[in-house]
Amino acid sequence: MKPTDFSIYLTQFLSDYLSGQKNVSPNTIRSYRDTFKLLLRYFKEQERIPPEKITMSCINQVSVTSFLDWLETERGCAVTTRNLRLTAIHSFFRYAQAESPESLFHFQKVIAIPVKR
């Protein structure tokens, strides 16, 4: 099976970028990893897209907003947890836009999702 662009970017983001270039703590890496585990679960259960079929085009402003709503309503997460998950997604998309400038506009729509007050 050919890897998707999402799987390639996510692996590089979690394995190389965060620890090597951004020098974030292991706790931050685990928190970001947990965010994407939840996102994968959301896509599998709610969007009916298995993890191996998720592409960057699947993860758009609408789907991320729906994911954040799902965290609050279905999982009972607080707004602070929702915002923490959004921070991880924002960071990932900032990384992706540097790696794939041809998709800059798509990525900026996701980055523009505001935190909730």
PDB file of C-alpha atoms in Angstrom:
ATOM      1  CA  MET A   1       0.000   0.000   0.000  1.00  0.00           C
ATOM      2  CA  LYS A   2       1.300   3.407  -0.961  1.00  0.00           C
ATOM      3  CA  PRO A   3       1.605   5.811   1.995  1.00  0.00           C
ATOM      4  CA  THR A   4      -0.615   8.883   1.959  1.00  0.00           C
ATOM      5  CA  ASP A   5       0.696  12.428   2.190  1.00  0.00           C
ATOM      6  CA  PHE A   6      -0.873  12.671   5.662  1.00  0.00           C
ATOM      7  CA  SER A   7       0.950   9.588   6.941  1.00  0.00           C
ATOM      8  CA  ILE A   8       4.276  10.870   5.616  1.00  0.00           C
ATOM      9  CA  TYR A   9       3.848  14.369   7.068  1.00  0.00           C
ATOM     10  CA  LEU A  10       2.582  13.098  10.419  1.00  0.00           C
ATOM     11  CA  THR A  11       5.440  10.642  10.823  1.00  0.00           C
ATOM     12  CA  GLN A  12       8.031  13.305   9.982  1.00  0.00           C
ATOM     13  CA  PHE A  13       6.305  15.845  12.223  1.00  0.00           C
ATOM     14  CA  LEU A  14       6.188  13.586  15.280  1.00  0.00           C
ATOM     15  CA  SER A  15       9.487  11.776  14.752  1.00  0.00           C
ATOM     16  CA  ASP A  16      11.841  14.402  13.357  1.00  0.00           C
ATOM     17  CA  TYR A  17      10.484  17.928  13.389  1.00  0.00           C
ATOM     18  CA  LEU A  18       9.228  18.286  16.961  1.00  0.00           C
ATOM     19  CA  SER A  19      12.229  16.761  18.656  1.00  0.00           C
ATOM     20  CA  GLY A  20      14.964  17.690  16.200  1.00  0.00           C
ATOM     21  CA  GLN A  21      14.062  21.127  14.853  1.00  0.00           C
ATOM     22  CA  LYS A  22      11.681  22.505  17.480  1.00  0.00           C
ATOM     23  CA  ASN A  23      13.326  20.783  20.454  1.00  0.00           C
ATOM     24  CA  VAL A  24      10.034  20.361  22.293  1.00  0.00           C
ATOM     25  CA  SER A  25       9.721  18.233  25.409  1.00  0.00           C
ATOM     26  CA  PRO A  26       8.846  14.549  25.285  1.00  0.00           C
ATOM     27  CA  ASN A  27       5.588  15.422  27.099  1.00  0.00           C
ATOM     28  CA  THR A  28       4.615  17.819  24.312  1.00  0.00           C
ATOM     29  CA  ILE A  29       5.359  15.166  21.695  1.00  0.00           C
ATOM     30  CA  ARG A  30       3.178  12.669  23.589  1.00  0.00           C
ATOM     31  CA  SER A  31       0.376  15.216  23.865  1.00  0.00           C
ATOM     32  CA  TYR A  32       0.533  15.951  20.135  1.00  0.00           C
ATOM     33  CA  ARG A  33       0.636  12.224  19.384  1.00  0.00           C
ATOM     34  CA  ASP A  34      -2.481  11.727  21.508  1.00  0.00           C
ATOM     35  CA  THR A  35      -4.222  14.486  19.554  1.00  0.00           C
ATOM     36  CA  PHE A  36      -3.619  12.640  16.312  1.00  0.00           C
ATOM     37  CA  LYS A  37      -4.689   9.327  17.820  1.00  0.00           C
ATOM     38  CA  LEU A  38      -8.003  10.984  18.643  1.00  0.00           C
ATOM     39  CA  LEU A  39      -8.190  12.533  15.177  1.00  0.00           C
ATOM     40  CA  LEU A  40      -7.636   9.108  13.596  1.00  0.00           C
ATOM     41  CA  ARG A  41     -10.369   7.653  15.796  1.00  0.00           C
ATOM     42  CA  TYR A  42     -12.704  10.498  14.840  1.00  0.00           C
ATOM     43  CA  PHE A  43     -12.129   9.906  11.122  1.00  0.00           C
ATOM     44  CA  LYS A  44     -12.634   6.171  11.486  1.00  0.00           C
ATOM     45  CA  GLU A  45     -15.796   6.377  13.611  1.00  0.00           C
ATOM     46  CA  GLN A  46     -17.484   9.556  12.407  1.00  0.00           C
ATOM     47  CA  GLU A  47     -16.261  10.117   8.856  1.00  0.00           C
ATOM     48  CA  ARG A  48     -15.916   6.400   8.023  1.00  0.00           C
ATOM     49  CA  ILE A  49     -12.394   6.898   6.658  1.00  0.00           C
ATOM     50  CA  PRO A  50      -9.851   4.323   7.849  1.00  0.00           C
ATOM     51  CA  PRO A  51      -6.500   5.715   9.017  1.00  0.00           C
ATOM     52  CA  GLU A  52      -4.607   4.338   6.020  1.00  0.00           C
ATOM     53  CA  LYS A  53      -6.852   6.276   3.638  1.00  0.00           C
ATOM     54  CA  ILE A  54      -6.684   9.695   5.299  1.00  0.00           C
ATOM     55  CA  THR A  55      -5.035  12.337   3.148  1.00  0.00           C
ATOM     56  CA  MET A  56      -4.247  15.976   3.810  1.00  0.00           C
ATOM     57  CA  SER A  57      -7.243  16.971   1.704  1.00  0.00           C
ATOM     58  CA  CYS A  58      -9.522  15.031   4.099  1.00  0.00           C
ATOM     59  CA  ILE A  59      -8.355  17.181   6.972  1.00  0.00           C
ATOM     60  CA  ASN A  60      -9.884  20.529   6.192  1.00  0.00           C
ATOM     61  CA  GLN A  61     -11.456  23.394   8.088  1.00  0.00           C
ATOM     62  CA  VAL A  62     -14.856  21.691   8.250  1.00  0.00           C
ATOM     63  CA  SER A  63     -13.555  18.303   9.391  1.00  0.00           C
ATOM     64  CA  VAL A  64     -11.255  19.817  12.031  1.00  0.00           C
ATOM     65  CA  THR A  65     -14.086  21.952  13.398  1.00  0.00           C
ATOM     66  CA  SER A  66     -16.308  18.856  13.499  1.00  0.00           C
ATOM     67  CA  PHE A  67     -13.528  16.958  15.285  1.00  0.00           C
ATOM     68  CA  LEU A  68     -13.255  19.708  17.901  1.00  0.00           C
ATOM     69  CA  ASP A  69     -17.031  19.681  18.410  1.00  0.00           C
ATOM     70  CA  TRP A  70     -16.903  15.883  18.734  1.00  0.00           C
ATOM     71  CA  LEU A  71     -14.261  16.208  21.453  1.00  0.00           C
ATOM     72  CA  GLU A  72     -16.524  18.468  23.455  1.00  0.00           C
ATOM     73  CA  THR A  73     -19.873  16.754  22.907  1.00  0.00           C
ATOM     74  CA  GLU A  74     -19.089  13.056  22.515  1.00  0.00           C
ATOM     75  CA  ARG A  75     -15.965  12.800  24.654  1.00  0.00           C
ATOM     76  CA  GLY A  76     -16.933  15.444  27.214  1.00  0.00           C
ATOM     77  CA  CYS A  77     -13.670  17.358  26.894  1.00  0.00           C
ATOM     78  CA  ALA A  78     -13.368  20.821  28.383  1.00  0.00           C
ATOM     79  CA  VAL A  79     -12.720  23.872  26.218  1.00  0.00           C
ATOM     80  CA  THR A  80      -9.107  23.952  27.449  1.00  0.00           C
ATOM     81  CA  THR A  81      -8.566  20.395  26.202  1.00  0.00           C
ATOM     82  CA  ARG A  82     -10.216  21.258  22.899  1.00  0.00           C
ATOM     83  CA  ASN A  83      -7.890  24.243  22.527  1.00  0.00           C
ATOM     84  CA  LEU A  84      -4.853  22.109  23.385  1.00  0.00           C
ATOM     85  CA  ARG A  85      -5.804  19.672  20.603  1.00  0.00           C
ATOM     86  CA  LEU A  86      -6.294  22.575  18.205  1.00  0.00           C
ATOM     87  CA  THR A  87      -2.837  23.896  19.098  1.00  0.00           C
ATOM     88  CA  ALA A  88      -1.324  20.558  18.073  1.00  0.00           C
ATOM     89  CA  ILE A  89      -3.232  20.613  14.784  1.00  0.00           C
ATOM     90  CA  HIS A  90      -2.173  24.207  14.118  1.00  0.00           C
ATOM     91  CA  SER A  91       1.451  23.283  14.735  1.00  0.00           C
ATOM     92  CA  PHE A  92       1.182  20.317  12.366  1.00  0.00           C
ATOM     93  CA  PHE A  93      -0.329  22.430   9.608  1.00  0.00           C
ATOM     94  CA  ARG A  94       2.342  25.121  10.033  1.00  0.00           C
ATOM     95  CA  TYR A  95       4.897  22.368   9.516  1.00  0.00           C
ATOM     96  CA  ALA A  96       2.995  20.979   6.508  1.00  0.00           C
ATOM     97  CA  GLN A  97       2.729  24.332   4.748  1.00  0.00           C
ATOM     98  CA  ALA A  98       6.512  24.629   4.739  1.00  0.00           C
ATOM     99  CA  GLU A  99       6.801  21.110   3.348  1.00  0.00           C
ATOM    100  CA  SER A 100       4.070  21.509   0.735  1.00  0.00           C
ATOM    101  CA  PRO A 101       3.718  25.165  -0.315  1.00  0.00           C
ATOM    102  CA  GLU A 102       1.413  24.248  -3.201  1.00  0.00           C
ATOM    103  CA  SER A 103      -1.267  23.504  -0.585  1.00  0.00           C
ATOM    104  CA  LEU A 104      -0.682  26.672   1.385  1.00  0.00           C
ATOM    105  CA  PHE A 105      -4.223  28.042   1.019  1.00  0.00           C
ATOM    106  CA  HIS A 106      -5.812  24.778   2.199  1.00  0.00           C
ATOM    107  CA  PHE A 107      -3.483  24.654   5.198  1.00  0.00           C
ATOM    108  CA  GLN A 108      -4.069  28.290   6.105  1.00  0.00           C
ATOM    109  CA  LYS A 109      -7.816  27.653   6.370  1.00  0.00           C
ATOM    110  CA  VAL A 110      -7.124  25.077   9.088  1.00  0.00           C
ATOM    111  CA  ILE A 111      -4.621  27.350  10.833  1.00  0.00           C
ATOM    112  CA  ALA A 112      -7.281  30.083  10.859  1.00  0.00           C
ATOM    113  CA  ILE A 113      -9.618  28.062  13.109  1.00  0.00           C
ATOM    114  CA  PRO A 114      -9.771  30.119  16.305  1.00  0.00           C
ATOM    115  CA  VAL A 115      -9.365  28.860  19.834  1.00  0.00           C
ATOM    116  CA  LYS A 116     -12.568  28.880  21.838  1.00  0.00           C
ATOM    117  CA  ARG A 117     -12.971  31.317  24.721  1.00  0.00           C
TER     118      ARG A 117
END
